[in-house]
Short mmCIF file of C-alpha atoms in Angstrom, two decimals:
data_model
loop_
_atom_site.label_atom_id
_atom_site.label_comp_id
_atom_site.label_asym_id
_atom_site.label_seq_id
_atom_site.Cartn_x
_atom_site.Cartn_y
_atom_site.Cartn_z
CA UNK D 1 74.86 14.17 183.31
CA UNK D 2 71.33 12.55 183.68
CA UNK D 3 70.86 11.21 186.89
CA UNK D 4 69.91 7.66 187.52
CA UNK D 5 66.42 7.41 188.42
CA UNK D 6 64.67 4.61 190.68
CA UNK D 7 62.48 1.52 189.07
CA UNK D 8 59.78 0.49 190.76
CA UNK D 9 59.09 -3.24 190.25
CA UNK D 10 55.16 -4.43 191.43
CA UNK D 11 55.94 -8.19 192.40
CA UNK D 12 52.46 -8.98 194.26
CA UNK D 13 50.96 -10.79 192.21
CA UNK D 14 47.22 -8.78 194.06
CA UNK D 15 48.61 -5.53 194.49
CA UNK D 16 46.95 -2.28 193.03
CA UNK D 17 48.25 0.62 192.43
CA UNK D 18 46.83 4.04 192.67
CA UNK D 19 47.68 7.78 193.21
CA UNK D 20 47.68 10.06 195.65
CA UNK D 21 48.56 13.67 195.59
CA UNK D 22 52.16 13.13 194.07
CA UNK D 23 52.39 10.17 195.37
CA UNK D 24 51.51 6.31 193.75
CA UNK D 25 50.62 4.17 196.74
CA UNK D 26 50.61 0.80 196.36
CA UNK D 27 47.83 -1.37 197.99
CA UNK D 28 47.59 -4.57 198.70
CA UNK D 29 44.19 -6.22 200.40
CA UNK D 30 42.63 -2.44 201.06
CA UNK D 31 45.83 -1.30 202.98
CA UNK D 32 49.05 0.73 201.79
CA UNK D 33 51.75 -1.23 201.60
CA UNK D 34 53.74 1.31 199.87
CA UNK D 35 53.99 5.24 199.21
CA UNK D 36 56.44 6.95 197.60
CA UNK D 37 56.72 10.38 196.07
CA UNK D 38 56.89 10.29 192.03
CA UNK D 39 59.39 12.38 191.77
CA UNK D 40 61.77 10.08 193.03
CA UNK D 41 61.09 7.51 190.00
CA UNK D 42 61.91 7.11 186.44
CA UNK D 43 60.26 4.08 186.06
CA UNK D 44 57.02 1.59 187.08
CA UNK D 45 57.32 -2.29 186.11
CA UNK D 46 54.11 -4.28 187.01
CA UNK D 47 53.91 -7.88 187.57
CA UNK D 48 50.66 -8.04 189.31
CA UNK D 49 46.95 -8.72 187.90
CA UNK D 50 44.79 -6.01 189.37
CA UNK D 51 46.81 -3.22 187.55
CA UNK D 52 47.13 0.75 187.67
CA UNK D 53 44.56 3.58 187.99
CA UNK D 54 44.01 5.50 184.88
CA UNK D 55 44.85 8.42 187.48
CA UNK D 56 48.05 6.94 187.87
CA UNK D 57 48.63 6.39 184.05
CA UNK D 58 48.17 9.61 183.42
CA UNK D 59 50.14 11.03 186.12
CA UNK D 60 53.05 8.94 184.57
CA UNK D 61 52.62 10.12 181.36
CA UNK D 62 52.23 13.57 182.36
CA UNK D 63 55.86 13.47 184.23
CA UNK D 64 57.53 11.18 181.88
CA UNK D 65 57.72 8.18 184.26
CA UNK D 66 57.65 4.86 182.06
CA UNK D 67 54.50 2.50 183.17
CA UNK D 68 54.90 -0.89 181.46
CA UNK D 69 53.20 -4.15 182.14
CA UNK D 70 54.73 -7.64 182.02
CA UNK D 71 53.22 -10.82 182.68
CA UNK D 72 53.93 -12.05 186.21
CA UNK D 73 56.41 -14.49 184.28
CA UNK D 74 58.31 -11.74 182.61
CA UNK D 75 56.56 -11.82 178.97
CA UNK D 76 56.06 -8.12 177.69
CA UNK D 77 52.07 -7.29 177.60
CA UNK D 78 51.96 -3.21 177.83
CA UNK D 79 53.71 0.19 178.06
CA UNK D 80 51.77 3.24 179.43
CA UNK D 81 52.87 6.31 176.69
CA UNK D 82 51.05 9.55 176.35
CA UNK D 83 50.77 11.97 174.02
CA UNK D 84 53.84 12.01 171.90
CA UNK D 85 56.61 14.61 172.97
CA UNK D 86 59.65 15.39 172.12
CA UNK D 87 61.20 16.68 168.39
CA UNK D 88 59.43 15.81 165.44
CA UNK D 89 62.05 17.00 163.01
CA UNK D 90 63.95 13.88 165.07
CA UNK D 91 61.80 11.45 163.81
CA UNK D 92 61.11 12.74 160.41
CA UNK D 93 64.76 12.33 160.04
CA UNK D 94 65.12 9.24 161.76
CA UNK D 95 62.12 7.41 159.03
CA UNK D 96 64.27 9.07 156.63
CA UNK D 97 67.47 7.42 157.35
CA UNK D 98 65.94 4.09 158.11
CA UNK D 99 64.56 4.11 154.36
CA UNK D 100 67.99 4.87 153.32
CA UNK D 101 69.47 1.49 152.40
CA UNK D 102 73.37 2.77 153.45
CA UNK D 103 72.43 5.29 156.55
CA UNK D 104 71.01 2.12 157.78
CA UNK D 105 73.98 -0.29 156.94
CA UNK D 106 76.25 2.63 158.90
CA UNK D 107 74.30 2.35 162.02
CA UNK D 108 73.97 -1.42 161.99
CA UNK D 109 77.95 -2.16 160.92
CA UNK D 110 78.12 -0.07 164.47
CA UNK D 111 75.92 -2.05 166.28
CA UNK D 112 76.70 -5.21 165.38
CA UNK D 113 80.89 -4.55 165.53
CA UNK D 114 79.61 -3.41 169.50
CA UNK D 115 77.64 -6.40 169.96
CA UNK D 116 80.47 -8.81 168.98
CA UNK D 117 83.12 -6.71 170.60
CA UNK D 118 81.53 -6.88 173.86
CA UNK D 119 80.39 -10.50 173.59
CA UNK D 120 84.17 -11.19 172.95
CA UNK D 121 84.89 -9.26 175.94
CA UNK D 122 82.77 -11.51 178.34
CA UNK D 123 84.72 -14.49 176.82
CA UNK D 124 87.83 -12.92 177.30
CA UNK D 125 87.06 -11.97 180.61
CA UNK D 126 86.60 -15.68 181.54
CA UNK D 127 89.98 -16.47 180.31
CA UNK D 128 91.63 -14.20 182.14
CA UNK D 129 90.02 -14.94 185.50
CA UNK D 130 89.29 -18.61 185.49
CA UNK D 131 91.85 -20.08 183.12
CA UNK D 132 91.60 -23.52 185.32
CA UNK D 133 88.03 -23.92 185.22
CA UNK D 134 87.43 -23.36 181.46
CA UNK D 135 88.47 -25.09 178.44
CA UNK D 136 91.02 -22.51 177.18
CA UNK D 137 91.46 -23.47 173.97
CA UNK D 138 88.16 -23.78 173.08
CA UNK D 139 87.04 -20.28 174.12
CA UNK D 140 90.45 -18.87 172.63
CA UNK D 141 89.49 -19.80 169.13
CA UNK D 142 85.63 -18.55 169.89
CA UNK D 143 87.57 -15.11 170.59
CA UNK D 144 89.96 -15.46 167.80
CA UNK D 145 86.63 -16.07 165.58
CA UNK D 146 84.78 -13.18 166.61
CA UNK D 147 87.91 -11.05 166.25
CA UNK D 148 87.59 -12.29 162.48
CA UNK D 149 84.09 -11.32 162.45
CA UNK D 150 85.18 -7.73 163.57
CA UNK D 151 86.60 -7.66 160.69
CA UNK D 152 84.35 -8.87 158.26
CA UNK D 153 81.97 -6.64 159.32
CA UNK D 154 84.31 -3.62 159.19
CA UNK D 155 85.06 -4.31 155.85
CA UNK D 156 81.33 -2.77 154.96
CA UNK D 157 78.21 -4.76 154.31
CA UNK D 158 74.95 -4.91 153.43
CA UNK D 159 72.15 -4.91 155.98
CA UNK D 160 70.84 -8.07 154.68
CA UNK D 161 74.86 -9.62 155.25
CA UNK D 162 75.38 -7.53 158.42
CA UNK D 163 71.96 -9.63 160.22
CA UNK D 164 74.01 -12.76 159.16
CA UNK D 165 76.98 -11.93 160.25
CA UNK D 166 75.94 -11.13 163.38
CA UNK D 167 73.39 -14.30 163.84
CA UNK D 168 77.14 -16.40 163.05
CA UNK D 169 78.67 -14.36 165.90
CA UNK D 170 75.63 -15.13 168.25
CA UNK D 171 75.46 -18.81 167.63
CA UNK D 172 78.68 -19.02 167.88
CA UNK D 173 79.11 -17.62 171.23
CA UNK D 174 76.40 -19.19 172.89
CA UNK D 175 78.08 -22.71 171.97
CA UNK D 176 80.80 -21.32 174.61
CA UNK D 177 78.38 -19.65 176.80
CA UNK D 178 77.66 -22.59 178.89
CA UNK D 179 81.34 -23.19 179.57
CA UNK D 180 80.85 -19.52 181.76
CA UNK D 181 78.97 -21.27 184.28
CA UNK D 182 81.29 -22.14 186.76
CA UNK D 183 79.25 -23.23 189.35
CA UNK D 184 75.43 -25.02 188.93
CA UNK D 185 76.70 -26.67 186.50
CA UNK D 186 73.78 -29.19 185.95
CA UNK D 187 70.68 -26.76 187.59
CA UNK D 188 72.06 -24.11 184.84
CA UNK D 189 73.68 -26.04 181.86
CA UNK D 190 73.20 -24.39 178.85
CA UNK D 191 73.29 -25.90 175.04
CA UNK D 192 71.92 -23.03 172.80
CA UNK D 193 69.45 -20.37 173.28
CA UNK D 194 65.89 -21.38 173.52
CA UNK D 195 62.88 -18.81 173.46
CA UNK D 196 59.12 -18.62 173.32
CA UNK D 197 59.25 -20.35 175.94
CA UNK D 198 62.81 -20.71 176.92
CA UNK D 199 63.49 -24.30 177.62
CA UNK D 200 66.19 -24.68 180.91
CA UNK D 201 67.03 -22.66 183.56
CA UNK D 202 69.57 -20.16 182.19
CA UNK D 203 67.21 -19.32 179.15
CA UNK D 204 64.62 -18.53 181.66
CA UNK D 205 66.74 -16.08 183.41
CA UNK D 206 68.49 -15.04 180.11
CA UNK D 207 64.94 -14.28 178.44
CA UNK D 208 63.95 -12.04 181.99
CA UNK D 209 67.09 -9.97 181.61
CA UNK D 210 66.15 -8.89 178.11
CA UNK D 211 62.95 -8.15 178.41
CA UNK D 212 64.04 -5.83 181.34
CA UNK D 213 66.54 -4.44 179.42
CA UNK D 214 64.40 -4.11 176.48
CA UNK D 215 62.13 -1.93 178.21
CA UNK D 216 64.60 0.44 179.61
CA UNK D 217 66.14 0.37 176.12
CA UNK D 218 62.46 1.51 174.59
CA UNK D 219 62.12 4.18 177.55
CA UNK D 220 65.76 5.58 176.82
CA UNK D 221 64.64 5.97 173.00
CA UNK D 222 61.86 7.63 173.95
CA UNK D 223 62.89 10.04 176.25
CA UNK D 224 65.20 11.34 173.42
CA UNK D 225 62.32 11.58 171.00
CA UNK D 226 63.36 8.77 169.07
CA UNK D 227 60.74 6.11 167.99
CA UNK D 228 61.56 3.11 169.23
CA UNK D 229 59.68 1.10 166.39
CA UNK D 230 61.68 2.09 163.42
CA UNK D 231 64.42 0.23 163.21
CA UNK D 232 68.18 0.27 161.16
CA UNK D 233 69.54 -3.63 161.56
CA UNK D 234 65.94 -5.05 162.80
CA UNK D 235 63.07 -5.28 160.04
CA UNK D 236 60.50 -3.07 160.58
CA UNK D 237 57.00 -5.51 161.59
CA UNK D 238 53.80 -4.17 163.62
CA UNK D 239 54.27 -4.13 166.90
CA UNK D 240 57.78 -4.78 167.44
CA UNK D 241 60.59 -2.13 168.61
CA UNK D 242 63.12 -2.73 165.99
CA UNK D 243 64.85 0.13 167.23
CA UNK D 244 64.89 -1.20 171.16
CA UNK D 245 66.31 -4.03 169.86
CA UNK D 246 68.85 -2.77 167.24
CA UNK D 247 70.62 -0.92 170.43
CA UNK D 248 70.03 -3.63 173.28
CA UNK D 249 72.52 -6.01 170.92
CA UNK D 250 75.63 -4.28 172.12
CA UNK D 251 74.17 -3.95 175.45
CA UNK D 252 73.17 -7.54 176.07
CA UNK D 253 76.68 -8.94 176.76
CA UNK D 254 77.27 -6.08 179.20
CA UNK D 255 74.15 -5.73 181.42
CA UNK D 256 72.23 -9.28 180.68
CA UNK D 257 74.77 -12.13 179.85
CA UNK D 258 77.00 -11.09 182.36
CA UNK D 259 74.90 -10.49 185.56
CA UNK D 260 73.40 -13.76 184.66
CA UNK D 261 76.24 -15.71 184.90
CA UNK D 262 77.40 -13.54 188.38
CA UNK D 263 74.27 -14.56 189.51
CA UNK D 264 74.91 -18.20 188.97
CA UNK D 265 78.47 -18.88 189.61
CA UNK D 266 77.99 -16.27 193.23
CA UNK D 267 75.43 -18.99 193.69
CA UNK D 268 72.61 -15.99 194.66
CA UNK D 269 70.26 -18.10 193.02
CA UNK D 270 70.09 -21.62 192.75
CA UNK D 271 68.26 -24.26 190.81
CA UNK D 272 65.37 -24.50 193.27
CA UNK D 273 63.92 -21.53 192.20
CA UNK D 274 63.20 -22.78 188.47
CA UNK D 275 59.93 -25.00 188.14
CA UNK D 276 59.08 -26.59 184.28
CA UNK D 277 55.77 -26.67 182.92
CA UNK D 278 54.41 -29.20 180.96
CA UNK D 279 54.73 -27.58 177.91
CA UNK D 280 58.54 -27.48 178.51
CA UNK D 281 58.99 -23.89 179.31
CA UNK D 282 60.67 -22.90 182.34
CA UNK D 283 59.22 -20.44 185.01
CA UNK D 284 61.21 -17.88 187.79
CA UNK D 285 59.30 -18.10 191.00
CA UNK D 286 58.75 -15.25 193.02
CA UNK D 287 62.03 -14.94 195.27
CA UNK D 288 64.52 -15.65 192.14
CA UNK D 289 63.00 -13.02 190.23
CA UNK D 290 63.23 -10.73 193.43
CA UNK D 291 66.80 -11.80 194.07
CA UNK D 292 67.38 -10.93 190.28
CA UNK D 293 65.84 -7.84 190.09
CA UNK D 294 67.69 -6.79 192.98
CA UNK D 295 70.78 -7.74 191.46
CA UNK D 296 69.56 -5.42 188.17
CA UNK D 297 69.02 -2.62 190.29
CA UNK D 298 72.43 -2.71 192.18
CA UNK D 299 73.86 -3.51 188.70
CA UNK D 300 72.53 -0.34 187.28
CA UNK D 301 74.40 1.73 190.20
CA UNK D 302 78.10 0.68 189.44
CA UNK D 303 80.30 2.89 187.79
CA UNK D 304 81.95 2.51 184.02
CA UNK D 305 84.04 4.85 182.37
CA UNK D 306 82.02 5.47 178.84
CA UNK D 307 84.99 5.00 176.10
CA UNK D 308 83.20 7.57 173.72
CA UNK D 309 82.06 10.21 176.63
CA UNK D 310 85.43 9.60 178.79
CA UNK D 311 83.08 10.12 181.42
CA UNK D 312 82.01 7.86 184.40
CA UNK D 313 78.48 6.91 184.28
CA UNK D 314 76.30 4.08 186.18
CA UNK D 315 75.65 1.54 184.03
CA UNK D 316 71.86 2.38 184.37
CA UNK D 317 72.19 5.29 182.18
CA UNK D 318 73.88 3.13 179.38
CA UNK D 319 70.59 3.09 177.48
CA UNK D 320 70.30 6.81 177.97
CA UNK D 321 73.54 7.52 176.91
CA UNK D 322 74.18 5.51 173.61
CA UNK D 323 69.99 6.51 172.58
CA UNK D 324 71.17 10.42 173.02
CA UNK D 325 74.28 9.76 171.19
CA UNK D 326 72.17 7.85 168.22
CA UNK D 327 70.00 10.83 168.12
CA UNK D 328 73.19 12.85 167.37
CA UNK D 329 74.24 11.03 164.70
CA UNK D 330 70.41 11.48 163.44
CA UNK D 331 70.72 14.97 163.67
CA UNK D 332 73.35 15.08 162.18
CA UNK D 333 76.01 16.52 165.02
CA UNK D 334 78.04 12.73 164.68
CA UNK D 335 79.43 10.96 161.30
CA UNK D 336 78.88 7.89 162.95
CA UNK D 337 76.96 6.11 165.52
CA UNK D 338 79.50 4.99 168.36
CA UNK D 339 78.43 1.84 169.68
CA UNK D 340 79.66 1.30 173.08
CA UNK D 341 82.80 -0.93 173.29
CA UNK D 342 83.07 -2.81 176.82
CA UNK D 343 86.51 -3.70 177.84
CA UNK K 1 69.74 15.41 198.46
CA UNK K 2 67.91 14.38 201.63
CA UNK K 3 66.06 17.15 203.88
CA UNK K 4 64.22 16.40 207.21
CA UNK K 5 61.30 18.32 207.46
CA UNK K 6 59.78 18.55 211.24
CA UNK K 7 57.02 21.07 211.84
CA UNK K 8 54.61 22.00 214.73
CA UNK K 9 51.44 23.47 213.94
CA UNK K 10 49.01 24.87 216.62
CA UNK K 11 45.73 23.42 216.22
CA UNK K 12 43.92 25.09 219.29
CA UNK K 13 41.70 26.59 216.31
CA UNK K 14 39.93 25.07 212.98
CA UNK K 15 41.60 27.49 211.11
CA UNK K 16 45.28 25.77 212.49
CA UNK K 17 43.85 22.21 212.00
CA UNK K 18 43.53 23.18 208.71
CA UNK K 19 46.86 24.55 208.31
CA UNK K 20 48.24 21.28 209.91
CA UNK K 21 46.49 19.07 206.56
CA UNK K 22 47.99 21.32 203.95
CA UNK K 23 51.46 21.22 205.72
CA UNK K 24 51.32 17.39 205.97
CA UNK K 25 50.21 17.23 202.68
CA UNK K 26 52.27 19.14 201.16
CA UNK K 27 55.70 17.15 202.53
CA UNK K 28 53.59 13.53 201.47
CA UNK K 29 53.55 14.91 198.28
CA UNK K 30 57.42 15.64 198.31
CA UNK K 31 58.79 12.49 200.55
CA UNK K 32 57.73 10.01 203.14
CA UNK K 33 56.43 9.87 206.42
CA UNK K 34 59.12 8.95 209.11
CA UNK K 35 57.39 10.08 212.13
CA UNK K 36 54.10 11.96 213.32
CA UNK K 37 54.97 15.04 212.05
CA UNK K 38 58.91 13.99 210.66
CA UNK K 39 59.39 13.79 207.02
CA UNK K 40 62.06 12.60 204.82
CA UNK K 41 62.37 14.18 201.35
CA UNK K 42 64.78 12.79 198.96
CA UNK K 43 64.94 16.46 196.61
CA UNK K 44 66.80 18.13 194.10
CA UNK K 45 67.83 21.84 194.59
CA UNK K 46 64.74 23.08 192.65
CA UNK K 47 62.35 21.00 194.47
CA UNK K 48 63.67 21.88 197.57
CA UNK K 49 62.87 25.62 196.49
CA UNK K 50 59.43 24.72 195.54
CA UNK K 51 58.66 22.62 198.60
CA UNK K 52 60.21 25.49 200.99
CA UNK K 53 57.93 28.08 199.17
CA UNK K 54 54.29 26.34 199.58
CA UNK K 55 55.35 25.39 203.13
CA UNK K 56 56.20 28.88 203.97
CA UNK K 57 53.29 30.11 202.76
CA UNK K 58 50.96 27.77 204.35
CA UNK K 59 52.11 28.33 207.91
CA UNK K 60 51.28 30.91 210.14
CA UNK K 61 54.77 32.06 211.56
CA UNK K 62 53.06 33.77 214.81
CA UNK K 63 52.02 30.20 215.73
CA UNK K 64 53.61 27.79 214.24
CA UNK K 65 56.84 26.65 213.27
CA UNK K 66 59.21 24.37 210.32
CA UNK K 67 62.30 22.98 210.40
CA UNK K 68 64.65 21.95 207.92
CA UNK K 69 67.59 19.73 208.41
CA UNK K 70 69.73 19.94 204.92
CA UNK K 71 71.30 16.39 204.91
CA UNK K 72 73.05 16.25 202.02
CA UNK K 73 74.02 13.39 199.40
CA UNK K 74 75.64 11.54 202.27
CA UNK K 75 73.01 11.65 204.35
CA UNK K 76 73.07 7.59 204.96
CA UNK K 77 76.26 8.69 207.08
CA UNK K 78 73.78 10.46 209.31
CA UNK K 79 70.72 8.94 209.59
CA UNK K 80 69.84 5.50 211.89
CA UNK K 81 66.88 4.47 212.74
CA UNK K 82 66.06 2.20 215.89
CA UNK K 83 62.38 0.47 216.24
CA UNK K 84 59.54 -0.17 214.38
CA UNK K 85 58.21 1.69 211.32
CA UNK K 86 61.46 2.04 209.11
CA UNK K 87 61.38 4.08 205.94
CA UNK K 88 61.83 3.26 202.35
CA UNK K 89 65.47 3.42 200.96
CA UNK K 90 64.25 5.37 197.64
CA UNK K 91 67.67 5.13 196.10
CA UNK K 92 68.12 1.20 197.06
CA UNK K 93 65.84 -1.61 195.01
CA UNK K 94 62.00 -0.36 195.02
CA UNK K 95 60.50 -4.23 194.86
CA UNK K 96 56.84 -4.11 196.08
#
């Protein structure tokens, strides 16, 4: 099993990263703030302005270390990829499958099933653990509704109808999501999902976590040799990492939604860490962002039993495991893509 | 695994000073400097072989010495730090 590599997050706006031997050096006002050997890293995620030296970019590309730039507010800017590696035949097969309606439907069915089932788990856990704090009847109704959705998804559908079902399930799930906020209800009130820009604190937190997840899924797909831009469920659009978005669907409730709720319910972050801009968009401050990143890294080290592999893995390897399972399906080694079911 | 590497390189000659620089450079490529001639390296077995091979090739066994302390994966229980210059936990959240 692959080792879960560490990720360096650069959140100091004025930091500059350079290469020295085999080390990445984080400089601040021309003094070295941090020096790390590259072989301990798997990814570098930058929220800084001055950026990274070309030598370090090259070294990262060569060693298969992901390097990605985000705006300080978490919006994605760019990702550095080196020479295309991996298996050309695998990618050709992927493009072929993405043209084939029935193959797309089969993969998309798995992914949507995984997503709805995992959303349902999030709700069922709240019913189980906090029956006194939540509106059980409403949550139960949503959970039952999602269960029915699972059946309609399984009944076999086209990609078009799958997108509809997925959207339906998501809006129904987000209608009760606000209920799962047990503490700090005023600061983290949640009505509906808003994005570009997120309109309230909870949405800002979710958007930030989704950005982190998209990036990690995209690098995982690239690592196994798949093209993150050619999807099965999401339509092709220039510059959109459709396959990464596809694979995220099933992982969102597990890795992002649940973590957002824990951070709020455990009061690890507070409403004070968020500011509303004139445009209505909400931004996190530096301290909150660091808190979220630390929680995200810790969360990834927790272990779960993967239901398909029957192996204990850290949460953080889920994108890699799912990506390699998808690659196996594309190659024809598996009869269907097994989504991750959380229970 | 965690490996602690310490060295003593004789610097009375020019060649000795050169060896010291090269040894330090190799150690720095693989780990972090925790004290003047003390490095903590978080490496796998293959990387350790490589590093050891390079270091052994650099030193003059007549004059210099190298020590490797293999602390394994449970190294956290075996290392304690007091005072200034705390090291970075390479397996914990890395936020600069």
